[in-house]
Coordinates of C-alpha atoms and ligand atoms in Angstrom, one line a residue:
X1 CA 88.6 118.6 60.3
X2 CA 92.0 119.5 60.1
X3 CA 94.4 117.4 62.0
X4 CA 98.3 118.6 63.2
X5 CA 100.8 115.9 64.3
X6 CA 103.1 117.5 66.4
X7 CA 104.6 114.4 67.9
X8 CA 104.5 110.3 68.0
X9 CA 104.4 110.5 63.8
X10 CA 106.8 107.7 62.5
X11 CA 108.0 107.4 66.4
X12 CA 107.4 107.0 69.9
X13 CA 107.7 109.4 72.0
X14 CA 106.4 113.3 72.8
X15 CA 102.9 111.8 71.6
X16 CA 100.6 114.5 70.3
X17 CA 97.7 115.8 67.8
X18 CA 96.5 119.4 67.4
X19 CA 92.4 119.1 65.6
X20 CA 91.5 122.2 63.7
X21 CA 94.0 124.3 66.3
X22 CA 91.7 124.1 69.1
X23 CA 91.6 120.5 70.6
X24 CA 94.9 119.2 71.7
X25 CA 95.0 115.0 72.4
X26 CA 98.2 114.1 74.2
X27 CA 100.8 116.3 74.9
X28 CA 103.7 114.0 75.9
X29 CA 107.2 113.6 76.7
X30 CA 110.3 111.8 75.5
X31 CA 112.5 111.7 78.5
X32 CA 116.0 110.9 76.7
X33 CA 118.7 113.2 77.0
X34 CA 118.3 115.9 76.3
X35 CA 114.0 115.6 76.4
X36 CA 112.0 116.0 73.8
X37 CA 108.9 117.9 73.0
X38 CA 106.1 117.6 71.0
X39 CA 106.5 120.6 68.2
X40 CA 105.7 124.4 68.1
X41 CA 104.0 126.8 70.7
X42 CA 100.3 125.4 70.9
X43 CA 97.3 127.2 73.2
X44 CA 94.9 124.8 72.8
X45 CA 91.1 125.8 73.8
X46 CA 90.7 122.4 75.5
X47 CA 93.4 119.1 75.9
X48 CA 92.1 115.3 76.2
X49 CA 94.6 112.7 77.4
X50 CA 94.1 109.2 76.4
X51 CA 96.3 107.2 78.9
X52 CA 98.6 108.1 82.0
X53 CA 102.1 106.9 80.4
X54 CA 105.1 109.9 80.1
X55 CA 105.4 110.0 76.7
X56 CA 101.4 110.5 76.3
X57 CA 100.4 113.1 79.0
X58 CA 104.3 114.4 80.4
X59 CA 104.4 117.9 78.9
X60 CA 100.7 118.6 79.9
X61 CA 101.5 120.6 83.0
X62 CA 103.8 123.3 80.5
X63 CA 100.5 124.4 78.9
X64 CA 99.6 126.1 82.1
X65 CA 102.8 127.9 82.2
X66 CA 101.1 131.5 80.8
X67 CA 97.8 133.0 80.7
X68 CA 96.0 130.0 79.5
X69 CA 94.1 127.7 81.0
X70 CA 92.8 125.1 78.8
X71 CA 90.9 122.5 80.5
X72 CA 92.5 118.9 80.8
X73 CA 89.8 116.0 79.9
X74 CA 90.6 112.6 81.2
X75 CA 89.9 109.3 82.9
X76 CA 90.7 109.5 86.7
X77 CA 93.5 107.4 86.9
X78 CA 94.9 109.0 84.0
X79 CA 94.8 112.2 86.3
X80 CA 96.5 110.8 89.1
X81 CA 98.8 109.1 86.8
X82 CA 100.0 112.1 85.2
X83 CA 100.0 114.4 88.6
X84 CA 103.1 111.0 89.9
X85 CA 104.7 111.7 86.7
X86 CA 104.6 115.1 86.8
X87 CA 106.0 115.1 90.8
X88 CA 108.8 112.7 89.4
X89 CA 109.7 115.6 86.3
X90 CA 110.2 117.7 88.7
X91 CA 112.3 115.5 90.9
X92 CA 114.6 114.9 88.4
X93 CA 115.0 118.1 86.4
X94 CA 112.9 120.8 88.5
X95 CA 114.0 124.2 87.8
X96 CA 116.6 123.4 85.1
X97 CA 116.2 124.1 81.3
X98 CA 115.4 120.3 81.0
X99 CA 111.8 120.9 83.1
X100 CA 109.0 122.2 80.8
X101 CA 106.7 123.3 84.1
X102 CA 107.1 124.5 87.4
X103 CA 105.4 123.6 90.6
X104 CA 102.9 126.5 90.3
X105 CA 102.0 124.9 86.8
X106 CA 101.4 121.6 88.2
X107 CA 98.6 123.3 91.2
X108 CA 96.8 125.1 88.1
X109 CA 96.7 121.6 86.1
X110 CA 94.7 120.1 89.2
X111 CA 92.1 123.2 89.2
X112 CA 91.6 122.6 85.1
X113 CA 91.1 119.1 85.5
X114 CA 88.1 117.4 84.2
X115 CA 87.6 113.7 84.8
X116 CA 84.9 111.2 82.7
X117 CA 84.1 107.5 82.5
X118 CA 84.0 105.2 79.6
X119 CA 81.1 105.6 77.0
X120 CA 80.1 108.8 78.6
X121 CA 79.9 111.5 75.9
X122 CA 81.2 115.3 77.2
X123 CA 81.2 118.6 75.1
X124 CA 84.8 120.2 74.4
X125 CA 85.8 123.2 72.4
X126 CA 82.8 122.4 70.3
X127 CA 83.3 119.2 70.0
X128 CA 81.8 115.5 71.1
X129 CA 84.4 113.4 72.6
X130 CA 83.8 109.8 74.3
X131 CA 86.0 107.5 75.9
X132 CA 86.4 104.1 75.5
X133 CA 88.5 101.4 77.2
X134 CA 91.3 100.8 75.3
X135 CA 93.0 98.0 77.3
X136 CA 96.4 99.2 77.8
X137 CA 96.8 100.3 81.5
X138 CA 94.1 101.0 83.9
X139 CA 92.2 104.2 82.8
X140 CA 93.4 104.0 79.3
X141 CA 91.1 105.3 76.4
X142 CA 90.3 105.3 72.6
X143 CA 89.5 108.9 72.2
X144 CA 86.4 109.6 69.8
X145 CA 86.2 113.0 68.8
X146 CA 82.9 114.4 66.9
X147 CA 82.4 117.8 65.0
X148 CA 79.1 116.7 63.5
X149 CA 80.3 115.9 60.2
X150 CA 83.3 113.7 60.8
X151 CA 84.1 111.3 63.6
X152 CA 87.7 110.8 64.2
X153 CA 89.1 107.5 66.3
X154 CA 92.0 108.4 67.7
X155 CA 93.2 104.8 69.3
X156 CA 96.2 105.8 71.6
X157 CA 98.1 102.7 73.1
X158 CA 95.7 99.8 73.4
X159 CA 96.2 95.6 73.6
X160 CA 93.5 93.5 72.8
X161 CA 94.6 90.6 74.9
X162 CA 93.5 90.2 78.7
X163 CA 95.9 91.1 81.0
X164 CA 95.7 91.0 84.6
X165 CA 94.7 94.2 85.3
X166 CA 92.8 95.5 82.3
X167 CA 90.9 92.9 79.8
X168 CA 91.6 93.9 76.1
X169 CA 89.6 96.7 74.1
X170 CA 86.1 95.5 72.9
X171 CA 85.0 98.6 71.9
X172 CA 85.3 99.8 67.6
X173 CA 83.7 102.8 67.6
X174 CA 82.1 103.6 64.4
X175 CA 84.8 106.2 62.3
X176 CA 85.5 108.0 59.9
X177 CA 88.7 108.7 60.3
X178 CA 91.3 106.5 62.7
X179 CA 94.7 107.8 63.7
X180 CA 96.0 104.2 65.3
X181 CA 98.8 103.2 66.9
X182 CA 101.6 100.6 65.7
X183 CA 104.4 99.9 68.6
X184 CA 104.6 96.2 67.8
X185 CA 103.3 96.1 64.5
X186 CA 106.4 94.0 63.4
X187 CA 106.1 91.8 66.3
X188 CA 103.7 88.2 66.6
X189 CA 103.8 86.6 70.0
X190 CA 102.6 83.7 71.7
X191 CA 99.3 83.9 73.4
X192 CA 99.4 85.7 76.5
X193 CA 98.7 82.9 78.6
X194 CA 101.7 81.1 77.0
X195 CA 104.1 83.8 77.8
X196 CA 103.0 84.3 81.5
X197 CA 103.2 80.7 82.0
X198 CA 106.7 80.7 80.8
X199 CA 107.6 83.7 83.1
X200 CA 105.8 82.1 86.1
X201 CA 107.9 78.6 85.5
X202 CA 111.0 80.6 85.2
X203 CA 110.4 82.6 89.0
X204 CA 109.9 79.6 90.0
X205 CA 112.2 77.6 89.2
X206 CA 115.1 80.0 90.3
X207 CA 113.5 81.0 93.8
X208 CA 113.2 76.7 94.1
X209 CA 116.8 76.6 93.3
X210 CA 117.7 78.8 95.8
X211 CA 118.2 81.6 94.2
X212 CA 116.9 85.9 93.7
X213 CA 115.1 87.0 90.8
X214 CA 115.3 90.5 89.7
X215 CA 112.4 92.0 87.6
X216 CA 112.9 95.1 86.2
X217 CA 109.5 96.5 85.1
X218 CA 108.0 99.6 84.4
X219 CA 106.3 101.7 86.9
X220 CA 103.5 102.1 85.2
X221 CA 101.2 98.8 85.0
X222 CA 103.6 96.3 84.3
X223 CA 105.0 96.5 88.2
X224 CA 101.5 96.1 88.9
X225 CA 100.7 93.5 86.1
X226 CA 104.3 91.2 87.4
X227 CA 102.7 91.6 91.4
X228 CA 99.1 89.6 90.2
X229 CA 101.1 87.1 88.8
X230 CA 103.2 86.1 91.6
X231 CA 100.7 86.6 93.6
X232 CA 98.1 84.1 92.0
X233 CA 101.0 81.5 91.7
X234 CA 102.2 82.3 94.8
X235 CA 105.6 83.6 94.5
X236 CA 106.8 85.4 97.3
X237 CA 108.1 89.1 96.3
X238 CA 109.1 93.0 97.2
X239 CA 108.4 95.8 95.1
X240 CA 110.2 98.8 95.0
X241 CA 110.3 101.8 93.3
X242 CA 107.9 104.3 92.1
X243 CA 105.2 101.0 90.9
X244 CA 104.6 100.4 94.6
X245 CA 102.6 104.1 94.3
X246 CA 101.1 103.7 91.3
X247 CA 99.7 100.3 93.3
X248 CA 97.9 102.4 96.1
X249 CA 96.8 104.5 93.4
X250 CA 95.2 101.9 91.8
X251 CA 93.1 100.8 94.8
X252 CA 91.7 104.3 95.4
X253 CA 88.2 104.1 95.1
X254 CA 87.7 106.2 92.0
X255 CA 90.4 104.5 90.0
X256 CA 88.9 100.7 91.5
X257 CA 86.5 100.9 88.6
X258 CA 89.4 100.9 85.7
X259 CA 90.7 97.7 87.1
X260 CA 89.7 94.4 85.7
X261 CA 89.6 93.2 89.1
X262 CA 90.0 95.6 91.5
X263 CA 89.6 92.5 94.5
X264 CA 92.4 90.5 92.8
X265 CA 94.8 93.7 92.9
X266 CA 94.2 94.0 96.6
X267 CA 95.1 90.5 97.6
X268 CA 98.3 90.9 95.6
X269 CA 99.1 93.9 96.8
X270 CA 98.7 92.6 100.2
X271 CA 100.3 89.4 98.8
X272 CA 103.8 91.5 98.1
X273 CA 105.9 93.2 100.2
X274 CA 106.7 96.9 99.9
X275 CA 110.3 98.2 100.3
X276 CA 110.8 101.9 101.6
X277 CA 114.6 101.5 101.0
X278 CA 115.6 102.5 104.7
X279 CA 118.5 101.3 106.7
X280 CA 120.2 98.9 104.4
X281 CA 116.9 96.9 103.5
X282 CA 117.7 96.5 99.5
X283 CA 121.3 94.9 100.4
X284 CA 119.2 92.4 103.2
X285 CA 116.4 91.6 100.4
X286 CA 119.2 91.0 97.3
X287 CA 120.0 87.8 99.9
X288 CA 116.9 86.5 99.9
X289 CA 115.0 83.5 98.6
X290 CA 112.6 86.1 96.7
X291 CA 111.8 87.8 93.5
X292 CA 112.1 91.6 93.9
X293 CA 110.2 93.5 91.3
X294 CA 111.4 97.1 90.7
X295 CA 112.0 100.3 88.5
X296 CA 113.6 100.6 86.1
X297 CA 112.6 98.4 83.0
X298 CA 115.6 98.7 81.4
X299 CA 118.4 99.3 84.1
X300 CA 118.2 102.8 83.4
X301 CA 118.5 103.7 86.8
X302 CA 116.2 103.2 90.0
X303 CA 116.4 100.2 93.0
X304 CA 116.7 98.2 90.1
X305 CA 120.6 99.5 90.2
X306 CA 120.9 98.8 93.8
X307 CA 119.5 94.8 93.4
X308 CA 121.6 93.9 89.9
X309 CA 124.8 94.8 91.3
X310 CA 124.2 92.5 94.8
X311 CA 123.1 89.1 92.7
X312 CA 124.9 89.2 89.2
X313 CA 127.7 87.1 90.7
X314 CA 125.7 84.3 91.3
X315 CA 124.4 81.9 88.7
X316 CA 122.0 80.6 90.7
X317 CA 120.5 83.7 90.7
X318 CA 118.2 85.7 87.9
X319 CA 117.3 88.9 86.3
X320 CA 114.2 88.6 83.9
X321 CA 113.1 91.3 82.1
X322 CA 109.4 91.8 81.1
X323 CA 109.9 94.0 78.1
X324 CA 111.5 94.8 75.4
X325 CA 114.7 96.6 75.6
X326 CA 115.6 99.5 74.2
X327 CA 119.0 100.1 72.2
X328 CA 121.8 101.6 74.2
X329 CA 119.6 101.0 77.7
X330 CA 121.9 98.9 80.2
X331 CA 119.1 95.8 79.8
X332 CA 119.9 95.5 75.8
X333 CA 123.6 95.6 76.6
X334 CA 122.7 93.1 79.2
X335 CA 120.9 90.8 77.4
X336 CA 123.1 90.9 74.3
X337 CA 126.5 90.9 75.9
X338 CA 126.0 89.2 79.3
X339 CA 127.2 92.1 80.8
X340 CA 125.8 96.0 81.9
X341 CA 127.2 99.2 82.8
X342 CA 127.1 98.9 86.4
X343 CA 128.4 101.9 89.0
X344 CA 130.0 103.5 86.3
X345 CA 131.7 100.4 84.8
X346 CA 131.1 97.6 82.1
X347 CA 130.5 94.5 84.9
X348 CA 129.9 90.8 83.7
X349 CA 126.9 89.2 85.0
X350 CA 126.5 85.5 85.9
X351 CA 123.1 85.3 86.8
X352 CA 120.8 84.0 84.0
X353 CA 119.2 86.3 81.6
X354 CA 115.8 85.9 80.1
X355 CA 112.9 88.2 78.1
X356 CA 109.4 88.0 78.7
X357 CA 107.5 90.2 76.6
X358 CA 104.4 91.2 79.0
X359 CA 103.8 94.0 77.0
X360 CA 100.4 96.1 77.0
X361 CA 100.5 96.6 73.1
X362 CA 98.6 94.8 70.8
X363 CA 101.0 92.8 68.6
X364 CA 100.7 92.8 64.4
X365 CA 97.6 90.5 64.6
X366 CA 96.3 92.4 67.5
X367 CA 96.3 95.5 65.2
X368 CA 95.1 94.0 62.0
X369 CA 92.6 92.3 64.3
X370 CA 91.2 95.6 65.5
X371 CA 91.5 97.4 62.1
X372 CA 89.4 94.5 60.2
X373 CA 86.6 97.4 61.6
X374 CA 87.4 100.0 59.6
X375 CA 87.9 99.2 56.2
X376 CA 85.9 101.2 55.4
X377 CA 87.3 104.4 57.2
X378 CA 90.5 106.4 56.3
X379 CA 93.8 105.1 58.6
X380 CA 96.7 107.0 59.7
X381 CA 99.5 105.1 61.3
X382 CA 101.4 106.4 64.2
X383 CA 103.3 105.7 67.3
X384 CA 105.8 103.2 66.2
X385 CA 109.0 103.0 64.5
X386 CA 107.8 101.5 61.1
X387 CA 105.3 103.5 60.9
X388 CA 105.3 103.5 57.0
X389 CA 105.7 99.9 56.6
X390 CA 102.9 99.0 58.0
X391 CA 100.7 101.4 56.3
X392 CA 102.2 100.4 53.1
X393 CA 101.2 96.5 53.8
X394 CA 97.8 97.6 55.3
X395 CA 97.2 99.5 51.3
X396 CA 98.1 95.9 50.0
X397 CA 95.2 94.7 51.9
X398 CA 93.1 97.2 50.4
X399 CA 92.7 99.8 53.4
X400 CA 93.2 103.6 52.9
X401 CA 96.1 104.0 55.3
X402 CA 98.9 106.1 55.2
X403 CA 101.3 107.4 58.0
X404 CA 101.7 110.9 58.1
X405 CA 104.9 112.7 58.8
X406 CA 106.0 114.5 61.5
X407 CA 104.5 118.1 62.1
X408 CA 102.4 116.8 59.0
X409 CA 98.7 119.2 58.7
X410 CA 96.4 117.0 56.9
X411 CA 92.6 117.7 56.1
X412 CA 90.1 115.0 57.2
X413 CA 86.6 114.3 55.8
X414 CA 83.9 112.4 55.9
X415 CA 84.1 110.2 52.7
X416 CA 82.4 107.6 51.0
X417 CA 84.4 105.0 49.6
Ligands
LIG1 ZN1 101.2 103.7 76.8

């Protein structure tokens, strides 16, 4: 088995892996300016998508562009996932150089779609691939592929804490070969329960006050994630943005079964309050007694823009992130300086500033935690930005790890050891 990494090798971002040049898994994109793809011109006999985040599944619809059409393996809510994020590329850049598919691409990508469940085995460009909940986001998978001699774990983005709406990966595969991810591989937190805790004390404590609480969060899960918690402490709140979709999706009944608790979503989404954005609403909510969840995570852009501006005078009010913030983003600035790039202009900001790191990642003990299963098995780091650092502490431990390169071909085989 011959494995290409054509993107997410010592980074994150543009996420994919080419086996034997037939079987593409992931085929993301790095929205930055300008994007970024993942490399060379691939036509894949078949694609398999292991979770419905941008920089795992965003340049999918560009591989129906010519003649091909490879089909597209995934979960359900990965599919519907990927269709939103798709419909939001080409909000933002249809048409333009920037775009890597058109409209017509994005109809072909819903005839080649194939949709599976966890543990359920299909056949693929000659291969056996099964899913397995990874515990990331709703429909999230670990992606084992089979050629009958080697069995290669591909891990994709995975936590194996509970969160509210998925509960941590259980599931270790036996492999030959894992290709596993390392985001917050230099990062030990508190428990989960710890953290939420803190965030829940700090909403309310500032909507007690009197005051608004902004939460930037990402669309994708951790809108969804932030709306259970208020709504099983009882914190009154909007959402806005493109989360409040990705909510209804989540409730449809063929992406239901991805949810940890598919009963507790409902109340909470019933427990929050959705904002359409018409007539002057945002300014009217930014007044309120509330927390207001919205896109973006990290002030890039979205409603969040339109709420920050209306409540950073006021110290009584609040802006609390619930991730970690990218260098150069408006939140880093933010929370380093105390003040953002706001309309155009470097603004001061008086409410208080606080970090909560509700991330979907496993953190370093998460990750050695899940590897302490295959120590027997040959690891290759990816997805992260110390990608080599751990691998090299992972060979002080005695595993066979290493962390290819990007556009990196390496040959795979079953081994003893
Ligand atoms: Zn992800």
């Amino acid at each position: 088995m011959e494995i290409r990494f054509l993107g997410g090798a010592r980074e994150i971002g543009r996420s994919a892996l080419l086996i034997d040049d037939r079987l593409l898994l992931d085929f993301g994109l790095d929205s930055g300016t300008p994007p970024q793809y993942p490399l060379g011109d691939v036509e894949p006999e078949a694609v398999v998508v292991s979770h419905g985040h941008l920089d795992h599944v965003g340049s999918v619809p560009g591989l129906l562009s010519g003649d091909a059409r490879p089909p597209v393996h995934w979960t359900p809510p990965t599919r519907d996932l990927a269709m939103l994020l798709a419909r939001g590329t080409l909000r933002l850049r249809g048409g333009t150089y920037d775009c890597p598919f058109t409209e017509a691409d994005l109809a072909r990508l819903t005839q080649v779609s194939e949709t599976h469940g966890y543990k359920a085995p299909f056949e693929v460009a000659g291969y056996e691939v099964t899913f397995f909940d990874a515990g990331h986001i709703p429909g999230s998978a670990h992606v084992l592929v089979d050629d009958g001699e080697t069995r290669l774990l591909y891990t994709g983005d995975f936590h194996t804490a509970d969160q509210r709406l998925v509960a941590g990966t259980t599931a270790r595969p036996d492999a030959d070969v894992v290709i596993c991810e390392s985001t917050y591989a230099d990062t030990t937190r508190p428990q989960r329960a710890e953290i939420e805790a803190a965030f829940v004390d700090f909403l309310e404590r500032t909507v007690w006050n009197g005051g608004t609480v902004v939460v930037p969060a990402f669309a994708i899960g951790r809108t969804q994630e932030v709306v259970c918690l208020c709504a099983a402490h009882d914190i009154p709140c909007y959402v806005d943005g493109m989360g409040t979709r990705v909510l209804e999706l989540l409730l449809e009944s063929e992406n239901r079964p991805f949810c940890r608790d598919p009963d507790e979503l409902r109340r909470a989404a019933g427990h929050a309050r959705i904002v359409d954005g018409r007539d002057g609403q945002r300014k009217r909510i930014a007044e309120q007694n509330t927390v207001i969840i919205t896109t973006s995570g990290m002030l890039h852009g979205g409603p969040a823009m339109t709420y920050v501006p209306a409540i950073r005078s006021n110290p009584t009010n609040a802006i609390a992130f619930t991730g970690y913030q990218v260098a150069g983003t408006p939140g880093r600035d933010l929370l380093e300086t105390g003040s953002a790039e706001i309309d155009g202009r470097v603004r001061p900001v008086s409410a208080q500033v606080e970090q909560f790191d509700l991330s979907a990642h496993a953190d370093r003990d998460g990750l050695c935690a899940f590897l302490a299963d295959y120590r027997a098995s040959q690891v290759l780091i990816n997805h992260g930005d110390r990608c080599e650092a751990f691998a090299e502490s992972l060979r002080a431990d005695d595993f066979d790890a290493r962390a290819p390169e990007l556009g990196a071909r390496l040959e795979v085989s079953l081994r003893a050891r």
